[in-house]
Tab-separated table of C-alpha atoms and ligand atoms in Angstrom:
chain	number	residue	atom	x	y	z
A	1	MET	CA	0.000	0.000	0.000
A	2	LYS	CA	1.457	3.340	-1.030
A	3	LYS	CA	1.176	6.282	1.340
A	4	ARG	CA	-1.149	8.829	-0.215
A	5	ILE	CA	0.121	12.350	0.348
A	6	ALA	CA	-1.446	15.809	0.258
A	7	ILE	CA	0.963	18.732	0.072
A	8	LEU	CA	-0.449	22.092	1.110
A	9	GLY	CA	1.868	24.675	-0.382
A	10	SER	CA	3.470	22.402	-2.989
A	11	THR	CA	5.146	25.226	-4.941
A	12	GLY	CA	7.104	26.609	-1.976
A	13	SER	CA	10.522	25.597	-0.696
A	14	ILE	CA	9.282	22.729	1.511
A	15	GLY	CA	6.655	21.618	-1.031
A	16	THR	CA	9.097	21.294	-3.908
A	17	GLN	CA	11.603	19.415	-1.741
A	18	ALA	CA	8.818	17.082	-0.567
A	19	LEU	CA	8.076	16.288	-4.203
A	20	GLN	CA	11.783	15.454	-4.705
A	21	VAL	CA	11.522	12.985	-1.815
A	22	ILE	CA	8.360	11.489	-3.297
A	23	GLN	CA	9.932	11.254	-6.744
A	24	ALA	CA	12.864	9.317	-5.281
A	25	HIS	CA	10.480	6.739	-3.764
A	26	PRO	CA	7.764	6.031	-6.326
A	27	ASP	CA	6.955	2.664	-4.728
A	28	TYR	CA	6.350	4.223	-1.358
A	29	PHE	CA	4.350	7.387	-2.071
A	30	GLU	CA	1.487	8.537	-4.216
A	31	VAL	CA	0.445	12.194	-4.547
A	32	GLU	CA	-3.257	12.771	-3.895
A	33	LEU	CA	-3.533	16.537	-3.559
A	34	LEU	CA	-1.338	19.531	-4.363
A	35	THR	CA	-2.232	23.086	-3.406
A	36	ALA	CA	-0.667	26.454	-4.169
A	37	GLN	CA	-1.557	30.040	-3.466
A	38	HIS	CA	-0.454	31.970	-6.576
A	39	ASN	CA	2.101	29.985	-8.524
A	40	ALA	CA	-0.214	28.493	-11.158
A	41	ALA	CA	2.558	27.704	-13.627
A	42	LEU	CA	4.505	25.512	-11.205
A	43	LEU	CA	1.340	23.904	-9.821
A	44	ILE	CA	0.373	22.897	-13.373
A	45	GLU	CA	3.841	21.494	-14.021
A	46	GLN	CA	3.733	19.495	-10.760
A	47	ALA	CA	0.225	18.207	-11.482
A	48	ILE	CA	1.274	16.955	-14.916
A	49	ALA	CA	4.348	15.250	-13.440
A	50	PHE	CA	2.682	13.648	-10.402
A	51	GLN	CA	-0.927	13.214	-11.608
A	52	PRO	CA	-2.622	13.889	-8.252
A	53	ASN	CA	-6.302	13.220	-7.721
A	54	ALA	CA	-6.888	16.969	-7.278
A	55	VAL	CA	-5.212	20.372	-7.113
A	56	VAL	CA	-6.324	23.581	-5.407
A	57	ILE	CA	-5.207	27.059	-6.400
A	58	THR	CA	-6.229	29.374	-3.570
A	59	ASN	CA	-5.997	32.520	-5.665
A	60	GLU	CA	-9.285	32.238	-7.561
A	61	ASP	CA	-8.069	34.551	-10.337
A	62	LYS	CA	-5.763	31.743	-11.466
A	63	TYR	CA	-8.481	29.075	-11.640
A	64	ALA	CA	-9.180	29.329	-15.389
A	65	GLN	CA	-5.475	29.066	-16.215
A	66	VAL	CA	-5.019	25.910	-14.118
A	67	LYS	CA	-8.295	24.351	-15.245
A	68	GLU	CA	-7.473	24.847	-18.911
A	69	ALA	CA	-3.921	23.569	-18.639
A	70	LEU	CA	-4.999	20.415	-16.821
A	71	ALA	CA	-8.062	19.711	-18.989
A	72	PRO	CA	-6.303	16.831	-20.842
A	73	HIS	CA	-5.366	15.215	-17.485
A	74	PRO	CA	-7.496	13.272	-14.991
A	75	VAL	CA	-6.846	15.869	-12.260
A	76	LYS	CA	-9.694	17.678	-10.495
A	77	VAL	CA	-9.140	21.432	-10.205
A	78	PHE	CA	-10.548	23.576	-7.390
A	79	ALA	CA	-9.971	27.178	-6.322
A	80	GLY	CA	-10.296	29.255	-3.164
A	81	GLU	CA	-9.764	28.998	0.583
A	82	ALA	CA	-12.933	26.972	1.176
A	83	ALA	CA	-11.891	24.384	-1.417
A	84	LEU	CA	-8.508	24.135	0.286
A	85	ALA	CA	-10.126	23.548	3.676
A	86	SER	CA	-12.473	20.859	2.366
A	87	SER	CA	-10.115	19.052	-0.016
A	88	VAL	CA	-7.748	18.111	2.828
A	89	GLN	CA	-10.544	15.898	4.142
A	90	MET	CA	-10.647	13.724	0.977
A	91	GLU	CA	-11.090	10.073	1.877
A	92	SER	CA	-8.099	9.012	-0.210
A	93	ILE	CA	-5.503	11.058	1.723
A	94	ASP	CA	-3.334	9.322	4.353
A	95	LEU	CA	-0.968	12.127	5.302
A	96	VAL	CA	-1.159	15.894	4.947
A	97	LEU	CA	2.092	17.860	4.705
A	98	THR	CA	1.294	21.423	5.775
A	99	ALA	CA	3.827	23.667	4.082
A	100	LEU	CA	1.750	26.828	3.894
A	101	VAL	CA	3.253	30.088	5.104
A	102	GLY	CA	2.044	31.752	8.275
A	103	TYR	CA	-1.451	32.001	9.746
A	104	SER	CA	-3.032	30.682	6.544
A	105	GLY	CA	-2.037	27.181	7.641
A	106	LEU	CA	-4.299	27.105	10.680
A	107	THR	CA	-7.735	26.383	9.233
A	108	PRO	CA	-6.767	23.705	6.683
A	109	THR	CA	-4.638	21.958	9.334
A	110	LEU	CA	-7.583	21.898	11.745
A	111	ARG	CA	-9.817	20.479	8.967
A	112	ALA	CA	-7.276	17.765	8.195
A	113	ILE	CA	-7.050	16.810	11.870
A	114	GLU	CA	-10.851	16.722	12.128
A	115	ALA	CA	-10.828	14.210	9.281
A	116	GLY	CA	-8.266	12.075	11.131
A	117	LYS	CA	-5.361	12.689	8.742
A	118	THR	CA	-1.803	12.244	9.957
A	119	ILE	CA	-0.055	15.606	9.845
A	120	ALA	CA	3.508	16.329	8.757
A	121	LEU	CA	3.778	19.851	10.095
A	122	ALA	CA	6.050	22.310	8.324
A	123	ASN	CA	3.825	25.296	9.036
A	124	LYS	CA	5.069	26.165	12.533
A	125	GLU	CA	2.776	29.181	12.770
A	126	THR	CA	-0.209	26.832	13.158
A	127	LEU	CA	1.108	25.724	16.555
A	128	VAL	CA	2.285	29.204	17.482
A	129	VAL	CA	-1.112	30.751	16.835
A	130	ALA	CA	-3.320	28.065	18.331
A	131	GLY	CA	-1.150	25.331	19.813
A	132	GLU	CA	-3.567	24.491	22.583
A	133	LEU	CA	-6.532	24.125	20.231
A	134	VAL	CA	-4.608	22.174	17.591
A	135	THR	CA	-2.971	19.718	19.994
A	136	ALA	CA	-6.224	19.174	21.923
A	137	LEU	CA	-8.071	18.387	18.692
A	138	ALA	CA	-5.292	16.060	17.533
A	139	LYS	CA	-5.461	14.231	20.859
A	140	ALA	CA	-9.243	13.920	20.679
A	141	LYS	CA	-9.046	12.574	17.119
A	142	GLY	CA	-6.064	10.288	17.788
A	143	VAL	CA	-4.066	12.128	15.138
A	144	ASN	CA	-0.265	12.200	15.150
A	145	ILE	CA	1.532	15.430	14.280
A	146	TYR	CA	5.050	14.764	12.992
A	147	PRO	CA	7.399	17.743	12.864
A	148	VAL	CA	9.095	18.806	9.641
A	149	ASP	CA	10.927	21.780	11.124
A	150	SER	CA	14.527	20.525	11.278
A	151	GLU	CA	15.010	21.305	14.992
A	152	HIS	CA	11.786	19.590	16.006
A	153	SER	CA	12.500	16.683	13.718
A	154	ALA	CA	15.837	16.354	15.530
A	155	ILE	CA	14.063	16.225	18.906
A	156	PHE	CA	11.552	13.750	17.510
A	157	GLN	CA	14.320	11.530	16.124
A	158	CYS	CA	16.060	11.612	19.528
A	159	LEU	CA	12.788	10.679	21.213
A	160	VAL	CA	12.256	7.516	19.207
A	161	GLY	CA	12.425	4.694	21.758
A	162	GLU	CA	12.224	7.197	24.622
A	163	PHE	CA	8.591	8.233	24.483
A	164	HIS	CA	7.961	7.085	28.078
A	165	ASN	CA	11.012	8.788	29.519
A	166	PRO	CA	10.266	12.285	30.789
A	167	ILE	CA	12.134	15.128	29.116
A	168	GLU	CA	14.119	17.385	31.436
A	169	LYS	CA	14.647	20.006	28.781
A	170	ILE	CA	15.210	20.460	25.096
A	171	ILE	CA	17.829	22.671	23.513
A	172	LEU	CA	16.969	24.147	20.142
A	173	THR	CA	19.934	25.168	18.036
A	174	ALA	CA	19.895	28.412	16.055
A	175	SER	CA	22.361	29.316	13.334
A	176	GLY	CA	22.232	32.956	14.414
A	177	GLY	CA	21.497	33.952	10.833
A	178	PRO	CA	23.417	36.425	8.656
A	179	PHE	CA	23.699	39.062	11.429
A	180	ARG	CA	25.113	36.917	14.217
A	181	GLY	CA	27.612	38.898	16.307
A	182	LYS	CA	26.273	42.263	15.123
A	183	LYS	CA	25.032	44.885	17.585
A	184	ARG	CA	21.988	47.115	17.314
A	185	ASP	CA	23.790	50.124	15.820
A	186	GLU	CA	25.110	47.883	13.042
A	187	LEU	CA	21.643	46.601	12.210
A	188	LEU	CA	19.798	49.912	11.874
A	189	TYR	CA	20.183	50.132	8.117
A	190	VAL	CA	20.575	46.530	6.964
A	191	THR	CA	18.682	45.796	3.760
A	192	LYS	CA	16.314	43.009	2.871
A	193	ALA	CA	18.911	41.650	0.433
A	194	GLN	CA	21.354	41.246	3.350
A	195	ALA	CA	18.668	39.711	5.557
A	196	LEU	CA	17.657	37.265	2.836
A	197	LYS	CA	21.205	35.820	2.653
A	198	HIS	CA	21.092	32.941	5.093
A	199	PRO	CA	24.503	31.372	5.712
A	200	ASN	CA	23.380	27.719	5.872
A	201	TRP	CA	19.801	27.164	4.718
A	202	THR	CA	17.930	27.992	1.525
A	203	MET	CA	14.320	28.727	2.493
A	204	GLY	CA	11.314	30.872	1.656
A	205	ALA	CA	11.468	34.654	2.242
A	206	LYS	CA	9.298	34.725	5.389
A	207	VAL	CA	11.291	32.125	7.306
A	208	THR	CA	14.604	33.582	6.086
A	209	ILE	CA	13.771	37.026	7.478
A	210	ASP	CA	12.518	35.364	10.668
A	211	SER	CA	15.855	33.551	10.901
A	212	ALA	CA	17.807	36.794	10.548
A	213	SER	CA	15.744	38.429	13.316
A	214	LEU	CA	15.698	35.289	15.540
A	215	MET	CA	11.892	35.366	15.439
A	216	ASN	CA	12.089	32.005	13.715
A	217	LYS	CA	13.718	30.561	16.833
A	218	GLY	CA	11.105	32.260	18.996
A	219	LEU	CA	8.316	30.697	16.962
A	220	GLU	CA	10.102	27.353	17.201
A	221	VAL	CA	10.287	27.606	21.011
A	222	ILE	CA	6.501	27.942	21.075
A	223	GLU	CA	6.105	25.192	18.482
A	224	ALA	CA	8.283	22.888	20.619
A	225	LYS	CA	6.252	23.582	23.740
A	226	TRP	CA	3.118	22.274	22.021
A	227	LEU	CA	4.656	19.448	20.012
A	228	PHE	CA	6.388	17.898	22.996
A	229	GLY	CA	4.068	18.990	25.826
A	230	LEU	CA	6.669	21.039	27.703
A	231	ARG	CA	6.638	23.929	30.137
A	232	PRO	CA	8.186	27.164	28.817
A	233	ASP	CA	11.185	26.777	31.150
A	234	GLN	CA	11.997	23.403	29.594
A	235	VAL	CA	12.898	24.959	26.240
A	236	GLU	CA	16.320	26.549	25.715
A	237	VAL	CA	18.021	28.075	22.706
A	238	ILE	CA	21.715	27.875	21.878
A	239	VAL	CA	23.384	29.486	18.882
A	240	HIS	CA	25.303	26.980	16.775
A	241	PRO	CA	26.573	28.723	13.628
A	242	GLN	CA	27.459	25.566	11.671
A	243	SER	CA	23.870	24.171	11.693
A	244	ILE	CA	25.099	20.582	12.033
A	245	VAL	CA	23.615	19.705	15.433
A	246	HIS	CA	19.936	20.196	14.663
A	247	SER	CA	18.810	20.185	18.311
A	248	LEU	CA	19.254	18.270	21.555
A	249	ILE	CA	17.215	16.659	24.281
A	250	GLN	CA	18.265	16.217	27.891
A	251	PHE	CA	16.710	13.445	29.951
A	252	GLN	CA	16.257	13.211	33.710
A	253	ASP	CA	19.418	11.146	34.153
A	254	SER	CA	21.498	13.998	32.602
A	255	SER	CA	22.024	12.214	29.278
A	256	ILE	CA	21.827	14.453	26.234
A	257	LYS	CA	20.951	13.125	22.776
A	258	ALA	CA	21.486	15.133	19.624
A	259	GLN	CA	20.685	14.615	15.969
A	260	LEU	CA	23.298	15.705	13.440
A	261	GLY	CA	23.617	16.090	9.715
A	262	LEU	CA	24.294	18.572	6.963
A	263	PRO	CA	21.570	21.216	6.663
A	264	ASP	CA	19.135	19.689	4.171
A	265	MET	CA	15.382	19.932	4.674
A	266	ARG	CA	14.740	16.803	2.632
A	267	LEU	CA	15.749	14.612	5.586
A	268	PRO	CA	13.194	15.982	8.084
A	269	ILE	CA	10.568	16.048	5.322
A	270	GLN	CA	11.245	12.424	4.471
A	271	PHE	CA	11.362	11.286	8.099
A	272	ALA	CA	8.003	12.928	8.841
A	273	MET	CA	6.477	11.183	5.828
A	274	THR	CA	7.996	7.742	6.497
A	275	TYR	CA	8.161	7.478	10.300
A	276	PRO	CA	8.761	4.967	11.861
A	277	GLN	CA	10.701	3.798	8.826
A	278	ARG	CA	13.902	5.284	7.458
A	279	LEU	CA	14.200	5.044	3.696
A	280	THR	CA	17.472	5.145	1.791
A	281	ALA	CA	18.427	8.587	0.509
A	282	ASP	CA	21.302	10.010	-1.475
A	283	PHE	CA	21.427	13.248	0.545
A	284	PRO	CA	25.021	14.443	1.121
A	285	ARG	CA	26.740	12.827	4.125
A	286	PHE	CA	28.293	14.759	6.983
A	287	ASP	CA	32.058	14.385	7.315
A	288	PHE	CA	33.466	15.134	10.786
A	289	ALA	CA	36.941	15.755	9.345
A	290	GLN	CA	35.548	18.702	7.374
A	291	TYR	CA	34.242	20.318	10.587
A	292	PRO	CA	37.004	20.404	13.191
A	293	ALA	CA	34.967	22.833	15.318
A	294	LEU	CA	31.294	22.748	16.136
A	295	THR	CA	30.709	25.808	18.298
A	296	PHE	CA	27.963	27.006	20.613
A	297	GLU	CA	27.163	30.374	22.186
A	298	LYS	CA	24.396	32.111	24.088
A	299	PRO	CA	21.858	34.016	21.964
A	300	ASP	CA	22.089	37.814	22.161
A	301	THR	CA	18.526	38.725	23.094
A	302	GLU	CA	19.376	42.384	23.619
A	303	THR	CA	20.177	42.774	19.950
A	304	PHE	CA	17.698	40.183	18.723
A	305	ARG	CA	14.733	41.111	20.897
A	306	ASN	CA	12.298	38.904	19.006
A	307	LEU	CA	13.519	35.836	20.838
A	308	ALA	CA	12.823	37.469	24.212
A	309	LEU	CA	9.424	38.660	22.962
A	310	ALA	CA	8.517	35.129	21.896
A	311	PHE	CA	9.417	33.797	25.349
A	312	GLU	CA	7.312	36.576	26.867
A	313	ALA	CA	4.327	35.603	24.683
A	314	LEU	CA	4.794	31.963	25.601
A	315	HIS	CA	4.907	32.712	29.341
A	316	ARG	CA	1.812	34.917	29.137
A	317	GLY	CA	0.004	32.266	27.086
A	318	GLY	CA	-3.612	32.661	25.985
A	319	ASN	CA	-3.857	34.608	22.728
A	320	MET	CA	-0.440	36.291	23.132
A	321	PRO	CA	1.466	33.901	20.819
A	322	CYS	CA	-1.252	34.586	18.225
A	323	VAL	CA	-0.627	38.333	18.674
A	324	LEU	CA	3.112	37.768	18.361
A	325	ASN	CA	2.670	35.854	15.130
A	326	ALA	CA	0.240	38.266	13.470
A	327	ALA	CA	2.343	41.306	14.402
A	328	ASN	CA	5.444	39.568	13.089
A	329	GLU	CA	3.811	38.562	9.804
A	330	MET	CA	2.832	42.187	9.238
A	331	ALA	CA	6.279	43.440	10.266
A	332	VAL	CA	8.096	41.005	7.962
A	333	ASP	CA	5.804	41.912	5.082
A	334	ALA	CA	6.494	45.618	5.699
A	335	PHE	CA	10.244	44.989	5.928
A	336	LEU	CA	10.189	43.118	2.609
A	337	LYS	CA	8.407	46.137	1.108
A	338	ASP	CA	10.993	48.545	2.608
A	339	LYS	CA	8.373	50.134	4.862
A	340	VAL	CA	10.073	49.415	8.198
A	341	GLY	CA	13.681	48.907	9.198
A	342	PHE	CA	15.099	45.642	10.477
A	343	LEU	CA	15.070	46.611	14.170
A	344	ALA	CA	11.646	48.259	13.911
A	345	MET	CA	10.101	44.846	13.264
A	346	SER	CA	10.613	44.046	16.960
A	347	ASP	CA	9.027	47.372	17.949
A	348	VAL	CA	5.862	46.437	16.049
A	349	VAL	CA	5.709	43.065	17.782
A	350	GLU	CA	6.451	44.507	21.223
A	351	GLN	CA	3.804	47.194	20.962
A	352	CYS	CA	1.157	44.785	19.720
A	353	LEU	CA	1.902	42.472	22.665
A	354	ALA	CA	1.547	45.452	25.010
A	355	LYS	CA	-1.648	46.846	23.508
A	356	MET	CA	-3.787	43.893	22.479
A	357	ASP	CA	-6.408	42.572	24.918
A	358	TYR	CA	-5.472	39.371	26.695
A	359	VAL	CA	-7.722	36.345	26.226
A	360	ALA	CA	-6.796	33.596	28.683
A	361	SER	CA	-8.557	30.622	27.069
A	362	PRO	CA	-9.152	31.470	23.411
A	363	ARG	CA	-11.442	29.463	21.184
A	364	TYR	CA	-11.171	29.285	17.406
A	365	ASP	CA	-13.146	32.505	16.870
A	366	ASP	CA	-10.975	34.320	19.408
A	367	TYR	CA	-7.851	33.375	17.457
A	368	VAL	CA	-9.418	34.615	14.226
A	369	GLU	CA	-10.394	37.869	15.917
A	370	THR	CA	-7.022	38.298	17.639
A	371	ASP	CA	-5.231	37.749	14.346
A	372	ARG	CA	-7.453	40.255	12.544
A	373	GLU	CA	-7.218	42.967	15.214
A	374	THR	CA	-3.486	42.556	15.653
A	375	ARG	CA	-2.941	43.047	11.925
A	376	ILE	CA	-4.910	46.313	12.064
A	377	LYS	CA	-2.910	47.467	15.090
A	378	ALA	CA	0.364	46.514	13.419
A	379	LEU	CA	-0.562	48.427	10.264
A	380	GLU	CA	-1.224	51.548	12.332
A	381	LEU	CA	2.236	51.201	13.846
A	382	ILE	CA	3.887	50.637	10.475
A	383	HIS	CA	2.350	53.605	8.637
B	1	MG	MG1	13.676	25.332	11.877
């Protein structure tokens, strides 16, 4: 029996690498559903190559283009957010890889969990925004959420065989991004081109900017809390510029386990889609002789305030991580459009956290409302 895969966000960085993994294992996987937001041309190309049961283009203006191009193929074509949310529930899907960007991942992920689909989670914002709701629903439905984020995949790989042993703490590694070692006065005028140059990983624009500002690590701290059921004080961050140790877990007997490898997202993608199996792969191998020094240092949260703000949101709980995420999405978007400076992104997030109303036990509608209101507040701060 082949594993039947849905990829939400198939034209992005994670989506295209997932299709490489699938292509390398044609006996193991079958593509059931591919979805994209705007990139109709690549979605069409992927649909012709992989012949999924259906595709969804969320931007409805592109529907006619996709429909026409796929007319000679036995591929159903849908458009819009509602089609995305319902297509993930298709009977024929075994596993849903959520590789959407940002808040947009929340609703389709919840729908997939409702339908009992196994989740390979690349969209960390889903757990940042509504971790409590998502993990409670997954528990109620008996659904497993396997991490695709490389750090969380590392923790998950270290946990295999240890699921009954309590975790003392986990240590997430951070590369430090392109501005590691810089101080605030050196970061005032950095450009988006500089911020988009990640030293180790090739990723989408949103996560690359988040990596440069350390917000990515902040979001990952919150993601880890929910994935592994931890208290905020059980999650630590250490800067590791070589990005070889992908994260570590410390058990109650003091033993620390780490997962290592060259930075390549195809491994965590593949592991999430094949767990508990490991399939052969021709990914490049790590050579210790090439890396005489693996180094570690404390993160500089005075310069990179986003990491401290994320911890603050996590400690406050309720809808505050949702505020953090929405404010950050707006700030990153504004930075990419040259409307705010690099350091000002943290100001937007900080002020939104200070000004938005606190909701202690949010429900789905509260998250939607918090997200909407925070975006309005952030826009006021940006303009
Ligand atoms: Mg990561």
